[in-house]
PDB file of C-alpha atoms in Angstrom:
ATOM      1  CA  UNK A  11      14.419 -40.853  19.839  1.00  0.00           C
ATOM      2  CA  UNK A  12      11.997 -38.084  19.667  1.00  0.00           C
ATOM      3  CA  UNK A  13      12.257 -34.130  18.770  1.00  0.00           C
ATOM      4  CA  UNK A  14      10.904 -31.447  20.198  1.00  0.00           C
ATOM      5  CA  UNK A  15       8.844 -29.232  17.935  1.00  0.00           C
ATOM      6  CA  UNK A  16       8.508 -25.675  17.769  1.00  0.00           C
ATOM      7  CA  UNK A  17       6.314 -23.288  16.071  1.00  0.00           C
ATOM      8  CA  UNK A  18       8.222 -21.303  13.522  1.00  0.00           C
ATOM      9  CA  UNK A  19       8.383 -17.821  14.022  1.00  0.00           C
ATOM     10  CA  UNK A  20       5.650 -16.255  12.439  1.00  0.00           C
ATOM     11  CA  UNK A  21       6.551 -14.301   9.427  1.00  0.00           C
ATOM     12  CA  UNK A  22       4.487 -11.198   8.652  1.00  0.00           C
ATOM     13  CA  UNK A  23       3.813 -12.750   5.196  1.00  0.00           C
ATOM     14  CA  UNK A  24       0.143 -13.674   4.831  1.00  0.00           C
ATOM     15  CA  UNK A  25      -2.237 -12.074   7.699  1.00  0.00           C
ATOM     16  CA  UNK A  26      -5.321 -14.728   8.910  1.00  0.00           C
ATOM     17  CA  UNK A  27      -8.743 -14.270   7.111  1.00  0.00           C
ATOM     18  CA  UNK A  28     -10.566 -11.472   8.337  1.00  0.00           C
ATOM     19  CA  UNK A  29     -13.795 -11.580   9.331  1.00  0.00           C
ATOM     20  CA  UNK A  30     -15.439 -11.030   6.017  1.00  0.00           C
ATOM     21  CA  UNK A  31     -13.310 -13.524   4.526  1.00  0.00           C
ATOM     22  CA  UNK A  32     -10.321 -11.919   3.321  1.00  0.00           C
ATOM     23  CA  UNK A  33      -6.368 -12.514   3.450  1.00  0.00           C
ATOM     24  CA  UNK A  34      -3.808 -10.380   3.185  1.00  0.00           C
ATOM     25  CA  UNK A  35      -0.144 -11.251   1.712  1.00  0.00           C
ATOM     26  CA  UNK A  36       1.632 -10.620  -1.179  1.00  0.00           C
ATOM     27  CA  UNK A  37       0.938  -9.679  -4.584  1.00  0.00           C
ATOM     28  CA  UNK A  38       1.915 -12.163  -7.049  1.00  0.00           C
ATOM     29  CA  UNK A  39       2.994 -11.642 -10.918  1.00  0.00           C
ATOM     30  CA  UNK A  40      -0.130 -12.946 -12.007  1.00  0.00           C
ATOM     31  CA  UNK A  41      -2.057 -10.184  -9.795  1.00  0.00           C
ATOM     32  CA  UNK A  42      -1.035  -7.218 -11.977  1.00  0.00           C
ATOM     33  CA  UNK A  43      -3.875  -7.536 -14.206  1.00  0.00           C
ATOM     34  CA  UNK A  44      -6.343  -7.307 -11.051  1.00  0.00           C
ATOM     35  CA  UNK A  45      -4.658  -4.263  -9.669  1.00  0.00           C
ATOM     36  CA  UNK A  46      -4.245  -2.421 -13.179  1.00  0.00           C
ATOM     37  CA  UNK A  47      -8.422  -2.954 -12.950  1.00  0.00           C
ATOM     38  CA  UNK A  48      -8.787  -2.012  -9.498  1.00  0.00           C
ATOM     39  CA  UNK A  49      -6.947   1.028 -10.036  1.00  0.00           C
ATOM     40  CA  UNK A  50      -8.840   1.857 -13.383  1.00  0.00           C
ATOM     41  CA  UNK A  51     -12.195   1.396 -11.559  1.00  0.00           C
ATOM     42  CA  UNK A  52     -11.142   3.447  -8.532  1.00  0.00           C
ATOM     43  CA  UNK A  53     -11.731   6.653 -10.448  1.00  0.00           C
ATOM     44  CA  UNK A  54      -9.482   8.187  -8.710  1.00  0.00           C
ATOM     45  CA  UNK A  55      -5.794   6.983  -9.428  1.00  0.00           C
ATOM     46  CA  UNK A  56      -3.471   7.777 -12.110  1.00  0.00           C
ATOM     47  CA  UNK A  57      -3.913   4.339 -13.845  1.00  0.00           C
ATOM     48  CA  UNK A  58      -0.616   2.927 -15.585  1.00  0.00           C
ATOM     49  CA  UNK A  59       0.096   0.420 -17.760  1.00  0.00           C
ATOM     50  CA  UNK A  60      -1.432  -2.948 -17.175  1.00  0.00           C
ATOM     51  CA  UNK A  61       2.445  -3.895 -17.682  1.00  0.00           C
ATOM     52  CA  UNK A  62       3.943  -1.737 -15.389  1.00  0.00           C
ATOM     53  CA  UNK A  63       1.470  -3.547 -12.820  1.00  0.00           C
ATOM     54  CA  UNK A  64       2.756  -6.957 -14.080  1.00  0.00           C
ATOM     55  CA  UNK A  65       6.162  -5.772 -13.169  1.00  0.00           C
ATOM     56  CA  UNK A  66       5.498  -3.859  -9.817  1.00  0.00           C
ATOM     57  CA  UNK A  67       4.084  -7.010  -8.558  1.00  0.00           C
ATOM     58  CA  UNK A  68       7.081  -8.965  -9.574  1.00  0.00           C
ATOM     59  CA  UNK A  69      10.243  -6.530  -8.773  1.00  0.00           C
ATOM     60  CA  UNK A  70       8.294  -4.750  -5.411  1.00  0.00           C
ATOM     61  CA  UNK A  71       6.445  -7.773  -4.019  1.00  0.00           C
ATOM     62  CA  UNK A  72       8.477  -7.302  -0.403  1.00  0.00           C
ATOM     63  CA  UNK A  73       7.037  -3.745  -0.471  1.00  0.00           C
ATOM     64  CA  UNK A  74       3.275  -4.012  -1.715  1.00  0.00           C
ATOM     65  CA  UNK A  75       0.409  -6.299  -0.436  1.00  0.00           C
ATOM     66  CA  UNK A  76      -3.018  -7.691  -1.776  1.00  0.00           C
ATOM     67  CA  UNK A  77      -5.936  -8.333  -0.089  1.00  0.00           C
ATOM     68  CA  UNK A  78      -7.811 -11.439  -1.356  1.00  0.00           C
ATOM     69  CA  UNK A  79     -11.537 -12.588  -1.324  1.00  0.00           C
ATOM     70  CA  UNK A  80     -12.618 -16.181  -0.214  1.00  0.00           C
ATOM     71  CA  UNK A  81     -11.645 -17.153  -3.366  1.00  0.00           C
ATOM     72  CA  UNK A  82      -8.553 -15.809  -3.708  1.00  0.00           C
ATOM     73  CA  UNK A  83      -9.589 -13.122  -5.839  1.00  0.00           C
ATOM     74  CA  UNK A  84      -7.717  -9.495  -5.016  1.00  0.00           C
ATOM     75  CA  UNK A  85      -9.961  -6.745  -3.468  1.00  0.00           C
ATOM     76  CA  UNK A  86      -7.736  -4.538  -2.520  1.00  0.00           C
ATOM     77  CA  UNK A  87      -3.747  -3.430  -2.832  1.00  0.00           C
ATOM     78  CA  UNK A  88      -1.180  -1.120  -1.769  1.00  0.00           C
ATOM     79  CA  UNK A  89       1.876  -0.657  -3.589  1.00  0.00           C
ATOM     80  CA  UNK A  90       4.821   0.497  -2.241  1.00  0.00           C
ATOM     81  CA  UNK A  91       8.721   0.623  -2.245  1.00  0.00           C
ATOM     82  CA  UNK A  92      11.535   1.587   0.153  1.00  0.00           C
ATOM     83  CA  UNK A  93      13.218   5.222  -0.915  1.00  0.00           C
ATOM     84  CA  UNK A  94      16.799   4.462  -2.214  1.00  0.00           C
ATOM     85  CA  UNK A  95      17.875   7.782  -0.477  1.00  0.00           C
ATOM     86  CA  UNK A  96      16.265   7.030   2.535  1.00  0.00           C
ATOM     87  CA  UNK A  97      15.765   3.474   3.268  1.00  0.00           C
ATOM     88  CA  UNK A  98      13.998   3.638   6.478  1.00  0.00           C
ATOM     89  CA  UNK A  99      10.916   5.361   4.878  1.00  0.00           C
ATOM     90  CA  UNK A 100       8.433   3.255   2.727  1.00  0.00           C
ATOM     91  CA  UNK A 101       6.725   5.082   0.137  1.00  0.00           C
ATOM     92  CA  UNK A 102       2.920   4.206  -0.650  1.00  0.00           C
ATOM     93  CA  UNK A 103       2.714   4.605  -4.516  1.00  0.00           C
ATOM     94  CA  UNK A 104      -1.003   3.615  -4.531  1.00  0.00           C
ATOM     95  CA  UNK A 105      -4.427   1.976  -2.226  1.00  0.00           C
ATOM     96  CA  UNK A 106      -6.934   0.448  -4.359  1.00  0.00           C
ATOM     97  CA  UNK A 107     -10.344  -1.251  -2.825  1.00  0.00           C
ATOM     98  CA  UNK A 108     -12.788  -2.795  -4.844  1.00  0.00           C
ATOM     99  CA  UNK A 109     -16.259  -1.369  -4.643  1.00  0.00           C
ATOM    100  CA  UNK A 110     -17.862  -3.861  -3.000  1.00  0.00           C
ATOM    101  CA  UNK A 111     -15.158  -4.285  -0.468  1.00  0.00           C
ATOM    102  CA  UNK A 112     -14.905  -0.831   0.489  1.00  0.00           C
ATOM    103  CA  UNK A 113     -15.915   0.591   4.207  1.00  0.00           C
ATOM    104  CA  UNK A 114     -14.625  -2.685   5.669  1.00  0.00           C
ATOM    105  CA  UNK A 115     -11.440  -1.663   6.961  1.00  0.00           C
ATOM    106  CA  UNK A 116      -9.392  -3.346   4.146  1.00  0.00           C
ATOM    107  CA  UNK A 117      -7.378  -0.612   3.150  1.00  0.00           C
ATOM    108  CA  UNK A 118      -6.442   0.603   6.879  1.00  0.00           C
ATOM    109  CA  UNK A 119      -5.538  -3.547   7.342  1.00  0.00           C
ATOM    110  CA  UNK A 120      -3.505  -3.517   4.280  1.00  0.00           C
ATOM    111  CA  UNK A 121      -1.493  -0.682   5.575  1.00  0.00           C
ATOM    112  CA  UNK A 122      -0.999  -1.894   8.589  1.00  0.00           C
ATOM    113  CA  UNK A 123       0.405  -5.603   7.130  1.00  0.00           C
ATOM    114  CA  UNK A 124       2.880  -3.973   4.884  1.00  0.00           C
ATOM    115  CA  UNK A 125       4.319  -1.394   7.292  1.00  0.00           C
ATOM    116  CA  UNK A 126       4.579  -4.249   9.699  1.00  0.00           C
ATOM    117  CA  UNK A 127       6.066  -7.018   7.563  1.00  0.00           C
ATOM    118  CA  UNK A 128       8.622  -4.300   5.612  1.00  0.00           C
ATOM    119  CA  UNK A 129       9.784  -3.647   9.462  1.00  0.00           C
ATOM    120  CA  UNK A 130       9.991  -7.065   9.932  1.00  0.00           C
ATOM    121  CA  UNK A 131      13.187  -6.696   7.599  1.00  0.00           C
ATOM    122  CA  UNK A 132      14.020  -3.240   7.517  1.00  0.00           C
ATOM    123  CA  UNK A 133      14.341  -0.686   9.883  1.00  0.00           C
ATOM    124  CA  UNK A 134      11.110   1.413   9.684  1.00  0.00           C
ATOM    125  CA  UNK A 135      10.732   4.827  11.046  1.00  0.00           C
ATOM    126  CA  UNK A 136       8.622   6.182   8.120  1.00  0.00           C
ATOM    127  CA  UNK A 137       5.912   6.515   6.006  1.00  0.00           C
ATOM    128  CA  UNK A 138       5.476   8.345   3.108  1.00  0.00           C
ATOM    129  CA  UNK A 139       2.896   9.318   0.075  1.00  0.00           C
ATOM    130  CA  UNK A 140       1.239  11.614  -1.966  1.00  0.00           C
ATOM    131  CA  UNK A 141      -2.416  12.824  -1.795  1.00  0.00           C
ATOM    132  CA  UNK A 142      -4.157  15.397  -4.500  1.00  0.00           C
ATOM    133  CA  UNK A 143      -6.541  18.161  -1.991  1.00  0.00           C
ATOM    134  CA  UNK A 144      -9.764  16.623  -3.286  1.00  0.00           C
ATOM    135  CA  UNK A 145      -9.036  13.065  -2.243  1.00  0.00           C
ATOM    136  CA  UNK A 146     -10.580  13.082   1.001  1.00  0.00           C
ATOM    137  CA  UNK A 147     -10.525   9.539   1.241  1.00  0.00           C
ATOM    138  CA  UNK A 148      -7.105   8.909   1.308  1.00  0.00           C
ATOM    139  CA  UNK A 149      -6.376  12.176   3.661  1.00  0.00           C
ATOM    140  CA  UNK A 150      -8.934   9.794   6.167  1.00  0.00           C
ATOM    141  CA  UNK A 151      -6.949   6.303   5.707  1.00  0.00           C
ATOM    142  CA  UNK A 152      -3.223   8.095   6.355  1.00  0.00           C
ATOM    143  CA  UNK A 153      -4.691  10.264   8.942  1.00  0.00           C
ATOM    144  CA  UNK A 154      -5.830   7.683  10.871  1.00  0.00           C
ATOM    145  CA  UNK A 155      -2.880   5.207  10.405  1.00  0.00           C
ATOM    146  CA  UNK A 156      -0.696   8.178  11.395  1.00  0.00           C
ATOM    147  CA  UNK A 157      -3.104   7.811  15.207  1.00  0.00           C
ATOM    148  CA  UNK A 158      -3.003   3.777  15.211  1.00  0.00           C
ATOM    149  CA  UNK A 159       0.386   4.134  15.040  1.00  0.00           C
ATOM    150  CA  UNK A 160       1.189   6.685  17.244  1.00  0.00           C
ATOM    151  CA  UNK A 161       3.077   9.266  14.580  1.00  0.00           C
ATOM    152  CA  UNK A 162       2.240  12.388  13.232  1.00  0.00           C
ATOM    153  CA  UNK A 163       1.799  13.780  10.067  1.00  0.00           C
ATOM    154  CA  UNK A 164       3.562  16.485   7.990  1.00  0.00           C
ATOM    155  CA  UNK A 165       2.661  17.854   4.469  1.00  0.00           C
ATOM    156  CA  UNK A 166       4.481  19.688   1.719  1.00  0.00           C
ATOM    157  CA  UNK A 167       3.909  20.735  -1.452  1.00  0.00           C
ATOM    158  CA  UNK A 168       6.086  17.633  -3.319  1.00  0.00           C
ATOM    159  CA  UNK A 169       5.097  18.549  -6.883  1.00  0.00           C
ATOM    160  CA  UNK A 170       2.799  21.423  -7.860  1.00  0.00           C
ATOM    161  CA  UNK A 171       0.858  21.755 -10.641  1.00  0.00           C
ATOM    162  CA  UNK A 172       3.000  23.373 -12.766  1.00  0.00           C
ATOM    163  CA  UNK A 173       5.151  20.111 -12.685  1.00  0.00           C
ATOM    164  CA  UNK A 174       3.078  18.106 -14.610  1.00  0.00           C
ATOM    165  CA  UNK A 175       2.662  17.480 -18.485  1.00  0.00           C
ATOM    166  CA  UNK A 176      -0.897  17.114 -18.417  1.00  0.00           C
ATOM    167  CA  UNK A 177      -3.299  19.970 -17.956  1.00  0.00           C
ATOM    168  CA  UNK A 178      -5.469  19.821 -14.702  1.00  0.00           C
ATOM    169  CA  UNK A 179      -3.488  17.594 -12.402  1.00  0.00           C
ATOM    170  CA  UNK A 180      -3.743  19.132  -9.342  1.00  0.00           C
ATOM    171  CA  UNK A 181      -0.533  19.556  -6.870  1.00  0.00           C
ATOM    172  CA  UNK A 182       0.206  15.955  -5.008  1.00  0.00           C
ATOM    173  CA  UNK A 183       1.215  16.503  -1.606  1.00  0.00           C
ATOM    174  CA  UNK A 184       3.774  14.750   0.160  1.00  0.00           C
ATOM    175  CA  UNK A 185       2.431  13.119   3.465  1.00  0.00           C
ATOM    176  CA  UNK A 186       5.032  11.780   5.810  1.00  0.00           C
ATOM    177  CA  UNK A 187       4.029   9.783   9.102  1.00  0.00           C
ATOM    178  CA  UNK A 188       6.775   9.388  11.435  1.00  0.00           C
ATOM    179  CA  UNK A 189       8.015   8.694  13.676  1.00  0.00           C
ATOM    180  CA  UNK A 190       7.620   5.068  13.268  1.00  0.00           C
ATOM    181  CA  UNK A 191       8.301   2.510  15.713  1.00  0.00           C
ATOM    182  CA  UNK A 192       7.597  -1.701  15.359  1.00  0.00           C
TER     183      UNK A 192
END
């Protein structure tokens, strides 16, 4: 007797090696150390605690992905989690790249692989996150997923200034691309 075999469906869960020899999937627990460093060297992020990466990369796995070196090393990562109050919208917490890694489109892939494997699951129709006015880079990266994808882009105000404990945060800015469609 023989069986016919199929190719599983392919499940958004680890993207093929890139070019320049990195994967993306998802983050595992033992990641958080490598993305509390690649946030702290980004110079640009609020950096948390090295635990509360240890955590996001166990409790938010389905929402966040890693991009990984030939080695298996992360380069890159963007966290994220689906809003409780709106659970069509995924909110991008934070896009880290590693130095050497950067200008190579891995932060534009990783976007792309986690909005596409959370609608995999979910019904996606939005993306959301926060940018300060002088981080040009990140205006760039959400810009121009909003045109790959087809969406526009709204901003507001989210919290100003004022809002926050420390002295000299500026205002974040809510950024939401929609509409979505996968």
């Amino acid at each position: 007797m023989t069986t016919a075999h199929t190719a599983p469906e392919r499940v958004r869960d680890e993207a093929p090696v890139s070019a320049r020899g990195w994967t993306i999937g998802r983050p595992r627990v033992g990641d958080g150390a490598q993305l509390w460093r690649l946030a702290r060297e980004s110079e640009t992020l609020d950096v948390n605690s090295s635990y509360s990466y240890l955590l996001w990369c166990r409790d938010f796995a389905d929402t966040s992905a890693v991009a990984r070196d030939a080695a298996g090393r992360p380069v890159g990562f963007v966290t994220g989690y689906l809003r409780p109050d709106a659970p069509g919208t995924l909110l991008v917490w934070q896009v880290a790249v590693d130095a050497g890694h950067r200008g190579q489109g891995v932060a534009g892939a990783l976007l792309d692989h986690l909005s596409e494997r959370v609608a995999d699951t979910h019904a996606l129709n939005a993306v959301e996150t926060t940018i300060t006015p002088d981080n040009l880079a990140s205006e760039r990266l959400f810009s121009a997923y909003a045109r790959r994808h087809g969406a526009r882009v709204s901003r507001t105000v989210l919290f100003p200034a004022a809002t926050f404990p420390s002295p000299g945060h500026e205002s974040e800015v809510l950024h939401r691309i929609a509409p979505l469609a996968f």
